[in-house]
mmCIF file of C-alpha atoms in Angstrom:
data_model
loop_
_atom_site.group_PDB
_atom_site.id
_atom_site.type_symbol
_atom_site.label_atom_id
_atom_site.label_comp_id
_atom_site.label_asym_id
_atom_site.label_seq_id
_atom_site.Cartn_x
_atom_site.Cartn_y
_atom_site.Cartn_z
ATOM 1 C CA UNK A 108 0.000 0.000 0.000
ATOM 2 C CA UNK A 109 1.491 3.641 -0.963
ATOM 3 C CA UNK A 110 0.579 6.216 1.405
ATOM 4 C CA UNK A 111 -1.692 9.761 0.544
ATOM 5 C CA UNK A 112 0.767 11.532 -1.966
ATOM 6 C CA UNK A 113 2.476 14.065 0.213
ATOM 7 C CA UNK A 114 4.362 17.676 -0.398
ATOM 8 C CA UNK A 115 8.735 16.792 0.017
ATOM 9 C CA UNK A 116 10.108 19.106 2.186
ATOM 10 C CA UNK A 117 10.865 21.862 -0.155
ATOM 11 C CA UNK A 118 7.239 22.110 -1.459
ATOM 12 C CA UNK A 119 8.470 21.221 -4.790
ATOM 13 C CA UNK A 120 6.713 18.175 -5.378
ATOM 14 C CA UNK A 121 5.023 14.966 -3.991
ATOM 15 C CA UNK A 122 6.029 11.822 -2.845
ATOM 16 C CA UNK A 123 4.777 8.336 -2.508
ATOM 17 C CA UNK A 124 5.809 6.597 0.098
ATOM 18 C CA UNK A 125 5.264 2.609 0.458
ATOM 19 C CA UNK A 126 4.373 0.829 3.716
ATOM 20 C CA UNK A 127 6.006 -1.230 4.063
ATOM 21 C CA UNK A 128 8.339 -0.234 1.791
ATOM 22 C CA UNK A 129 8.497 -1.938 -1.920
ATOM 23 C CA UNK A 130 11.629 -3.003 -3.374
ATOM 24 C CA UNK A 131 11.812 -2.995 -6.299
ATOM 25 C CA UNK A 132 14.126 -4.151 -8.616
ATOM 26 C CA UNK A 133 15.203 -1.131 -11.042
ATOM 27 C CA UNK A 134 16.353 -3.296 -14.112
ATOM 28 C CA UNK A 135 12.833 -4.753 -14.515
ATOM 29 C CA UNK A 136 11.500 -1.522 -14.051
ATOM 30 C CA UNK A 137 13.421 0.235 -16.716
ATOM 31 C CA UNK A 138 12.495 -2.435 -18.903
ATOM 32 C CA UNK A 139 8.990 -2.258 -18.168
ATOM 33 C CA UNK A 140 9.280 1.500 -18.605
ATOM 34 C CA UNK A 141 11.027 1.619 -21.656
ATOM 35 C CA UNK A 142 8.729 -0.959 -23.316
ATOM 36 C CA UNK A 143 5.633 1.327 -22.700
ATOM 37 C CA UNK A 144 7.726 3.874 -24.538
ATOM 38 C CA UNK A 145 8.805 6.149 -21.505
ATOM 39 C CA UNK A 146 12.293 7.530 -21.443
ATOM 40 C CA UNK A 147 14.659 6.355 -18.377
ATOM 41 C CA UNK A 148 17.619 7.916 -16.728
ATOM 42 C CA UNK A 149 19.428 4.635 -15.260
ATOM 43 C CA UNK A 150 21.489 6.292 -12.228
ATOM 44 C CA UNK A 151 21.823 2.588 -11.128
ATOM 45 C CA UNK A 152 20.865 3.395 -7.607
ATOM 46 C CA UNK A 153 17.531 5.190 -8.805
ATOM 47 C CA UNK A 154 15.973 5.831 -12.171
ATOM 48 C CA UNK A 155 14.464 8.857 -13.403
ATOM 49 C CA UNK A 156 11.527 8.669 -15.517
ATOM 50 C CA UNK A 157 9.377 11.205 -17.669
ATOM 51 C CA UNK A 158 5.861 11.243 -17.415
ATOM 52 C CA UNK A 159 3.499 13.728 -17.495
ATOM 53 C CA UNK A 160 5.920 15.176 -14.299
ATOM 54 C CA UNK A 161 9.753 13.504 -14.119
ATOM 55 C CA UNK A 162 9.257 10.991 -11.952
ATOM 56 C CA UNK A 163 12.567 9.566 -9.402
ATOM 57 C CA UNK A 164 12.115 5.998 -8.626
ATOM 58 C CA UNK A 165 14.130 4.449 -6.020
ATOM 59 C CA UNK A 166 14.815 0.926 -5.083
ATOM 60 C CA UNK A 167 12.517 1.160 -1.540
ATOM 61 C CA UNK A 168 9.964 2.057 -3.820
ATOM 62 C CA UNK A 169 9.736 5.437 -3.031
ATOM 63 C CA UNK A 170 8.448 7.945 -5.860
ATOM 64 C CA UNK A 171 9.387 11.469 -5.937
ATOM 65 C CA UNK A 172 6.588 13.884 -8.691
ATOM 66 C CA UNK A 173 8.354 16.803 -9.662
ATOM 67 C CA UNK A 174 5.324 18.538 -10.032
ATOM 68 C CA UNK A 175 3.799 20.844 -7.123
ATOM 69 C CA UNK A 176 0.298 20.280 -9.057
ATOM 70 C CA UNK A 177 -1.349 17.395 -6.808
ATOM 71 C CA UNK A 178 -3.488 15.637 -9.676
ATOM 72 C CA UNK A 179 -0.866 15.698 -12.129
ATOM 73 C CA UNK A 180 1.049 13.868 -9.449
ATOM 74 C CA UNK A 181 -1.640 11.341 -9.164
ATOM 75 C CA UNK A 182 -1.629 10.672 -12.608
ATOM 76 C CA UNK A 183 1.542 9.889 -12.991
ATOM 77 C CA UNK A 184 1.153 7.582 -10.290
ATOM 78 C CA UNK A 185 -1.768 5.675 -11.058
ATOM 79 C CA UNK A 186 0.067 5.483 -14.888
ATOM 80 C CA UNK A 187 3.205 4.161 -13.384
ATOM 81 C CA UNK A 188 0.617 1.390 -10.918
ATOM 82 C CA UNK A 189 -0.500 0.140 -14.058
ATOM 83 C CA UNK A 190 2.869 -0.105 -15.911
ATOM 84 C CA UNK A 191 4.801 -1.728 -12.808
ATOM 85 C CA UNK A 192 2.119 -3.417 -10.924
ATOM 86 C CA UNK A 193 2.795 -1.367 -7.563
ATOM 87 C CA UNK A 194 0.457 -1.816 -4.856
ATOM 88 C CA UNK A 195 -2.599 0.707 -4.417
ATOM 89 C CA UNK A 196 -2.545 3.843 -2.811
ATOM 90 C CA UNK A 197 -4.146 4.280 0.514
ATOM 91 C CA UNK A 198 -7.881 5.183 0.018
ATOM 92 C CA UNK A 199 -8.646 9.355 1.389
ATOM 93 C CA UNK A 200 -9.917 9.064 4.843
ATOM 94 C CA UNK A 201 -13.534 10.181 4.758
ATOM 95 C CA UNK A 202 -14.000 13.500 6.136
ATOM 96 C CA UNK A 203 -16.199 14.304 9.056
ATOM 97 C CA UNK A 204 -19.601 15.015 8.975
ATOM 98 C CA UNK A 205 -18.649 18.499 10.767
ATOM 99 C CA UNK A 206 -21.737 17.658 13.488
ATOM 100 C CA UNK A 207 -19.065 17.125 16.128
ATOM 101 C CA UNK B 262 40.005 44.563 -6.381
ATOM 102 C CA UNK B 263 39.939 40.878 -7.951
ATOM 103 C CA UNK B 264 37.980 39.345 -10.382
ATOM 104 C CA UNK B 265 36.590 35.751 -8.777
ATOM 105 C CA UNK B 266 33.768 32.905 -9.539
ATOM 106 C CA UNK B 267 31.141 32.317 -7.609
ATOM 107 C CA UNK B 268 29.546 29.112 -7.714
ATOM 108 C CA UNK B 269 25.394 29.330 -6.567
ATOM 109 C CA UNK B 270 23.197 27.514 -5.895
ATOM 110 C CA UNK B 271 20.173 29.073 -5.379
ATOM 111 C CA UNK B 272 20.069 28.463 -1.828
ATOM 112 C CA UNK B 273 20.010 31.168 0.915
ATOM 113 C CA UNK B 274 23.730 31.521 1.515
ATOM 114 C CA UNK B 275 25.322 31.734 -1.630
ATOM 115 C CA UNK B 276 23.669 35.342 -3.134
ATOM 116 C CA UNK B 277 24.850 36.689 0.360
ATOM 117 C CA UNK B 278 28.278 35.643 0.376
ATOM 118 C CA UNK B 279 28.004 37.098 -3.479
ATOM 119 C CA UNK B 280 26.801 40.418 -1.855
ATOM 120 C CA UNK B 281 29.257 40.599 0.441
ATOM 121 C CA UNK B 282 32.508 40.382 -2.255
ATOM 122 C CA UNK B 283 30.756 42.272 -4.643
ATOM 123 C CA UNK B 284 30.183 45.029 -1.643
ATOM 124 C CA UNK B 285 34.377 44.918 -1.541
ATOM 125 C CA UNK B 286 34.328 46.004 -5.047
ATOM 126 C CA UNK B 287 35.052 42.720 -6.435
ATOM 127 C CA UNK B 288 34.319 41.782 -10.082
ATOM 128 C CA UNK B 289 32.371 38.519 -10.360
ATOM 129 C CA UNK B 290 31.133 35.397 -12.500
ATOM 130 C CA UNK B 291 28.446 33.334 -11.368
ATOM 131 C CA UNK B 292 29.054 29.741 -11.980
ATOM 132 C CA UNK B 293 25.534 27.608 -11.296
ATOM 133 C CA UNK B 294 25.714 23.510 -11.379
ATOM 134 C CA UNK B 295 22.672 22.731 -13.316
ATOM 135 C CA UNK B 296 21.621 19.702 -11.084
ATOM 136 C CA UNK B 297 18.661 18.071 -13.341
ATOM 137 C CA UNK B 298 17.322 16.008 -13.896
ATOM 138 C CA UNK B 299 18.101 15.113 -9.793
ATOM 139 C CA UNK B 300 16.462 18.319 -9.169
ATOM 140 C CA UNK B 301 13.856 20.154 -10.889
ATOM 141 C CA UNK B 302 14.212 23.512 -12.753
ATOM 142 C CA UNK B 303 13.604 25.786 -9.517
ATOM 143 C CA UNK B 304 17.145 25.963 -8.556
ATOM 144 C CA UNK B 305 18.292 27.457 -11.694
ATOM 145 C CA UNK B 306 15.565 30.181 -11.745
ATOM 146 C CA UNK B 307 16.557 31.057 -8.390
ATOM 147 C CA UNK B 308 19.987 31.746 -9.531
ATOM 148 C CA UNK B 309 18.820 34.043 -12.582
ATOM 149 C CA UNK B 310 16.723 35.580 -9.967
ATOM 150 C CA UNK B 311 19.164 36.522 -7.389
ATOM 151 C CA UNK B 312 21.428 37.500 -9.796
ATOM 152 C CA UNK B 313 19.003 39.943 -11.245
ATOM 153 C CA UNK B 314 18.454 41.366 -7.768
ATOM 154 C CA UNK B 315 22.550 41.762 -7.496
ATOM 155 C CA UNK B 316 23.266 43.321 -10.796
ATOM 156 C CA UNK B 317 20.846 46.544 -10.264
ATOM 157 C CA UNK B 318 22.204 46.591 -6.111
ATOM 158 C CA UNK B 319 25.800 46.898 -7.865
ATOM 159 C CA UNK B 320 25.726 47.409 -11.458
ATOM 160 C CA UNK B 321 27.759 45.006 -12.609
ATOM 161 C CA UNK B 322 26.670 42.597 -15.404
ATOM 162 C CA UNK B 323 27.824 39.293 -13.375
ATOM 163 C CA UNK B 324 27.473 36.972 -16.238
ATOM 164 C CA UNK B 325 26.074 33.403 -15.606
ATOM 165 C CA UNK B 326 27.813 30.054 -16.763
ATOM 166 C CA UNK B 327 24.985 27.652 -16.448
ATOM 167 C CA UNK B 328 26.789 24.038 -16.924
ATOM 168 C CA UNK B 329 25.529 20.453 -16.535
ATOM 169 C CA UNK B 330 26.074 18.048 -13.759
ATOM 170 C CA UNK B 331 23.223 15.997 -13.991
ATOM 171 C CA UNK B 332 25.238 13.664 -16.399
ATOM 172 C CA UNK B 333 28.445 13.801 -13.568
ATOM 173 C CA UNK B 334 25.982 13.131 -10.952
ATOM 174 C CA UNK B 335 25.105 9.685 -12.800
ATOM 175 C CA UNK B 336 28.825 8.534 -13.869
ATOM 176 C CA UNK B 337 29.146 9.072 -9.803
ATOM 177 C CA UNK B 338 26.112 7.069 -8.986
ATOM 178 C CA UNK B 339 26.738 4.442 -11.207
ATOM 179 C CA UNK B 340 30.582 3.885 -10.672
ATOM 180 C CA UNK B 341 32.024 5.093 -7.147
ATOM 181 C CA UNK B 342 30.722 4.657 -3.326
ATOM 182 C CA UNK B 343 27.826 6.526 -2.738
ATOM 183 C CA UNK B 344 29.101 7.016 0.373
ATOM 184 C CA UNK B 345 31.276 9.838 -0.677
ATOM 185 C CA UNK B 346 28.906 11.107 -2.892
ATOM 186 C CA UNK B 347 28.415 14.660 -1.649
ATOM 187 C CA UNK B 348 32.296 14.853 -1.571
ATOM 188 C CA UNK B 349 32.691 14.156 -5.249
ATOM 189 C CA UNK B 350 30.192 15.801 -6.548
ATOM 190 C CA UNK B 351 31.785 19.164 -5.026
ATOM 191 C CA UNK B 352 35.002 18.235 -6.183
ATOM 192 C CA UNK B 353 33.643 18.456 -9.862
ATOM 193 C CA UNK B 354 32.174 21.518 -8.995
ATOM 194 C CA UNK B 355 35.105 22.770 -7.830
ATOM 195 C CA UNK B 356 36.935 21.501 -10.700
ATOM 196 C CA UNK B 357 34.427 23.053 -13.086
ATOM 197 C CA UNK B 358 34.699 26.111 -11.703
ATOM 198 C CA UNK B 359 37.980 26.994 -11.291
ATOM 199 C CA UNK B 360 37.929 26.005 -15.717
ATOM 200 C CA UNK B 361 35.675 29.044 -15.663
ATOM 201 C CA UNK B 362 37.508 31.009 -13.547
ATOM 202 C CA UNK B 363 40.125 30.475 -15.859
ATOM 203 C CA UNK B 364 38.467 31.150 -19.266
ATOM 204 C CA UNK B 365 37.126 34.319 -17.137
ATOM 205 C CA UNK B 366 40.780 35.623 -16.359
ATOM 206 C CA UNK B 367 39.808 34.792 -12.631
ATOM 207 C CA UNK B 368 42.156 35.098 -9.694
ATOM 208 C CA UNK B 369 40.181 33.049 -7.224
ATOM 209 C CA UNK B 370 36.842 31.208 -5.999
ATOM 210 C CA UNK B 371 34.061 31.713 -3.968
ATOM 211 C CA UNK B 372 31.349 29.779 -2.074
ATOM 212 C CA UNK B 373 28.539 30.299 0.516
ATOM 213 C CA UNK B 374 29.911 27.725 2.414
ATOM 214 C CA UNK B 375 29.355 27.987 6.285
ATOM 215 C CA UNK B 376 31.470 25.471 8.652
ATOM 216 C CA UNK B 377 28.685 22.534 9.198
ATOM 217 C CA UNK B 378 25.418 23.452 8.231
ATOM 218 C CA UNK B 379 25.508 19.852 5.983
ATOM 219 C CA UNK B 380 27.164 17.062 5.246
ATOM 220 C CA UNK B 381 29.611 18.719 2.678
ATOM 221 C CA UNK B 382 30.412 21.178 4.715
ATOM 222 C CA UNK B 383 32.580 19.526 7.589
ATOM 223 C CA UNK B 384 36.180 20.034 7.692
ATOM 224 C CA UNK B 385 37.699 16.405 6.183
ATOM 225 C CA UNK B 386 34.989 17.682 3.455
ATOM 226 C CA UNK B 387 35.613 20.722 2.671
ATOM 227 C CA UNK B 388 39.627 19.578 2.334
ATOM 228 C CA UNK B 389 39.009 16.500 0.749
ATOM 229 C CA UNK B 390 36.658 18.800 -2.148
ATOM 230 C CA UNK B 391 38.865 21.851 -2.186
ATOM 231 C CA UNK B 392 42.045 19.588 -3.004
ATOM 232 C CA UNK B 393 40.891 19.284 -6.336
ATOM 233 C CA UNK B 394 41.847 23.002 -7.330
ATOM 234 C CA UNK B 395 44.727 25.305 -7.103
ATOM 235 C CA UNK B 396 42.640 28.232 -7.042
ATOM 236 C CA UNK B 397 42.326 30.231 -3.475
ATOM 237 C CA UNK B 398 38.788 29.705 -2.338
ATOM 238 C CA UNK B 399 37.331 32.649 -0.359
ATOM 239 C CA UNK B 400 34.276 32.145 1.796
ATOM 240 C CA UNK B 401 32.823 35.199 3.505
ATOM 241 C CA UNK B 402 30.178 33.361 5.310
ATOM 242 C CA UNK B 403 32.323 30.441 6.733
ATOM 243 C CA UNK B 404 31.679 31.733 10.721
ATOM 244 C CA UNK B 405 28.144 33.087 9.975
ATOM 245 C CA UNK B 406 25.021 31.012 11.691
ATOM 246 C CA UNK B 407 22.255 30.619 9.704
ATOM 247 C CA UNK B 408 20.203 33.367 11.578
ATOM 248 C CA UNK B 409 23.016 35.766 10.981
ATOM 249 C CA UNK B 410 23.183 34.798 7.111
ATOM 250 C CA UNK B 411 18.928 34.821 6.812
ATOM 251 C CA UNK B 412 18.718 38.021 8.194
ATOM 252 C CA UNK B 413 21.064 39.564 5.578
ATOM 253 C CA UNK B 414 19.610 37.844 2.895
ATOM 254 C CA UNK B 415 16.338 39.550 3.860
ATOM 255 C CA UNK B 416 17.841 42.799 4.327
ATOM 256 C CA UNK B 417 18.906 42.193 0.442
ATOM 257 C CA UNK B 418 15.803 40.850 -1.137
ATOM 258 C CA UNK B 419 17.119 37.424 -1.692
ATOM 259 C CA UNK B 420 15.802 35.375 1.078
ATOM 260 C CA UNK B 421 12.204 35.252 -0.719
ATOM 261 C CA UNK B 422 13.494 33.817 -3.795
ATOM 262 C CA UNK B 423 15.543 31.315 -2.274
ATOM 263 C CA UNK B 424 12.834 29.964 -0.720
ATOM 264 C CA UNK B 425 10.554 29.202 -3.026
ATOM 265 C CA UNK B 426 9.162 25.916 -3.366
ATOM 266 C CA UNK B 427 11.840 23.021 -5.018
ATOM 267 C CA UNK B 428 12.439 19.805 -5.319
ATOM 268 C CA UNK B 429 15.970 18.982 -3.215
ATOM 269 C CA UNK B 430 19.067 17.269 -4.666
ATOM 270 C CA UNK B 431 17.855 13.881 -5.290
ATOM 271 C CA UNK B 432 21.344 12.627 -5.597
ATOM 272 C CA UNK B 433 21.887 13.070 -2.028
ATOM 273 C CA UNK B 434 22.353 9.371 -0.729
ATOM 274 C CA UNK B 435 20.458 8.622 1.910
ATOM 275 C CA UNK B 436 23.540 8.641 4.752
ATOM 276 C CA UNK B 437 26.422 11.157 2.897
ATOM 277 C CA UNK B 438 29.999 10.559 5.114
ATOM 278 C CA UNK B 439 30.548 13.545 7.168
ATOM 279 C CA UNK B 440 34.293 12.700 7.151
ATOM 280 C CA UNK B 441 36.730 11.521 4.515
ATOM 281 C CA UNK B 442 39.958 11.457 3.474
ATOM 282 C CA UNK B 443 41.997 12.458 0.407
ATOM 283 C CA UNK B 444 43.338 8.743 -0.377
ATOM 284 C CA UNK B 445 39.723 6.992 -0.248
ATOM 285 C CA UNK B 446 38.419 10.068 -2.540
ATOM 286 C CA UNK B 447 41.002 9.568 -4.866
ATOM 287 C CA UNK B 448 40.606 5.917 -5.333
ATOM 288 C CA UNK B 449 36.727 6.638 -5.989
ATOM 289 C CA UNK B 450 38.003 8.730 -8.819
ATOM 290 C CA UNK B 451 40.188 6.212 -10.293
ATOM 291 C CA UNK B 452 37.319 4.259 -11.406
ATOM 292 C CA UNK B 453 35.974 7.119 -13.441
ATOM 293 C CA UNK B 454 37.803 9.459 -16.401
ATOM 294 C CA UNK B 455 37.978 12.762 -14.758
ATOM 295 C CA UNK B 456 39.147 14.882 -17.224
ATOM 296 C CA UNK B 457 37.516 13.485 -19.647
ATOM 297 C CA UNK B 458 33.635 14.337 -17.448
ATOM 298 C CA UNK B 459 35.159 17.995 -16.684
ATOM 299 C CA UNK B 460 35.760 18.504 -20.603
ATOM 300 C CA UNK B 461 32.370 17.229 -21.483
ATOM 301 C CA UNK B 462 30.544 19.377 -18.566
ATOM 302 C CA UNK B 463 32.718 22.782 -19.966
ATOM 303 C CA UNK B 464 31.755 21.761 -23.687
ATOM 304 C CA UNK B 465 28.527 21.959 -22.709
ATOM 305 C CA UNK B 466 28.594 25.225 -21.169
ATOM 306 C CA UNK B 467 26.140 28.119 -21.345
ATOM 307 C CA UNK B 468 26.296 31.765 -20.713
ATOM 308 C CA UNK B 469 23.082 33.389 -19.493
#
């Protein structure tokens, strides 16, 4: 399960976070990238991919959007969940009724 | 007074350390590191933007050499320790600027260093980076706390810009050595062509 996409620390853009966390194995996922036609920068210890937003994809699974637009983000996550297989994303907590 | 390169960043410190030499009359170059695609492009407007802000406080033209690291950053990643990544990749920015500072007719370097605010910035690192030049490095912030250098970089109109929102260094590994020394650095570099990266990243060179 990722966790709710969240702002980094420099407000820049959004990560995904598994729990637990998702290795991956980044040769696989280059090749699945590549095959659906999206380029890869192959750092070795992460890959870099472009999406609709550039996309850094480490081996603990962790995704970094450069993006600070939210749905844009989410895109290219749910894209990248259907190219790679990675598990869902938590579902949004339903908000109060605001009754108390 | 000198003529010297700056490298920046587009973080808080470096536009101040800038203010302060070009205060002393100095004439500068900016050198900026473009970092992508391990960053985004925030970094690099923040440079054009401080710079802007500098050249009408002192009326110099401060030219900008914007030069690529982003394909350094992956040789690094690929074929040394990541360990000793933070130390490397300043070396090659070190390296690439002092090429600058020579094409420039520069006499010496400059940073917004400040002893210890990260990883790069401890003593074994700053020698083990700074070995790779010949070039006297000047640092008028090394002392400074980060309240100290904030409250001048508000007092010069900087501190907004540098922070706005970005996307950090994603070539940052996850635990950076906060010590290291020059043999261990060196034999990282054996296992990539030095000179042959630094001509590649000054080929590719831009002035803004």
């Amino acid at each position: 399960m990722y966790r709710r996409l969240r702002l980094c620390s420099n407000h820049g853009g959004y990560e995904a976070v598994a729990d637990p966390p998702n290795r991956l194995d980044l040769r696989s996922v280059r090749t699945a990238l590549e095959g659906a036609g999206i380029p890869v920068v192959d750092a070795r210890v992460m890959l870099i991919a472009t999406l609709e937003s550039e996309v850094t994809i480490s081996r603990a699974g962790r995704l970094l959007f450069k993006t600070p637009d939210p749905g844009v983000a989410e895109r290219s996550f749910e894209r990248l969940r259907g190219i790679l297989g990675l598990p869902p994303m938590e579902p949004v907590e339903p908000t109060g009724s605001g009754s108390g | 007074m000198a003529r010297g390169a700056m490298l920046m960043s587009g973080g808080i410190d470096s536009p101040v350390a800038l203010h302060y030499l070009l205060r002393q009359g100095h004439e500068m170059v900016a050198v900026h590191m473009d970092n992508r695609p391990f960053t985004d492009d925030s970094p690099l407007s923040k440079v054009v933007d401080h710079l802007a802000v500098l050249r009408e406080r002192y009326h110099q033209p401060i030219p900008l050499y914007l030069l690529p690291h982003g394909p350094t950053q992956v040789t690094l990643m690929r074929s040394t320790d990541r360990h000793f990544g933070c130390v490397l990749c300043r070396r090659f920015m070190w390296r690439s600027a002092e090429r600058i500072a020579a094409r420039e007719g520069a006499s010496f370097l400059a940073t917004g260093e400040a002893l210890g605010q990260v990883a790069s910035q401890t003593l074994s690192n700053i020698r083990s980076a700074t070995a790779s030049v010949h070039l006297p490095i000047v640092r008028p912030l090394i002392g400074f706390d980060k309240q100290e250098i904030e409250r001048v970089a508000k007092s010069i109109g900087t501190y907004s810009i540098s922070t706005r929102p970005g996307v950090c260094c994603q070539a940052v590994p996850d635990r950076p050595a906060t010590r290291s020394n020059l043999v261990q650095i060196l034999k990282e570099e054996d296992r990539i062509d030095v000179d042959e990266m630094i001509d590649d990243c000054i080929r590719k060179a831009q002035i803004l």
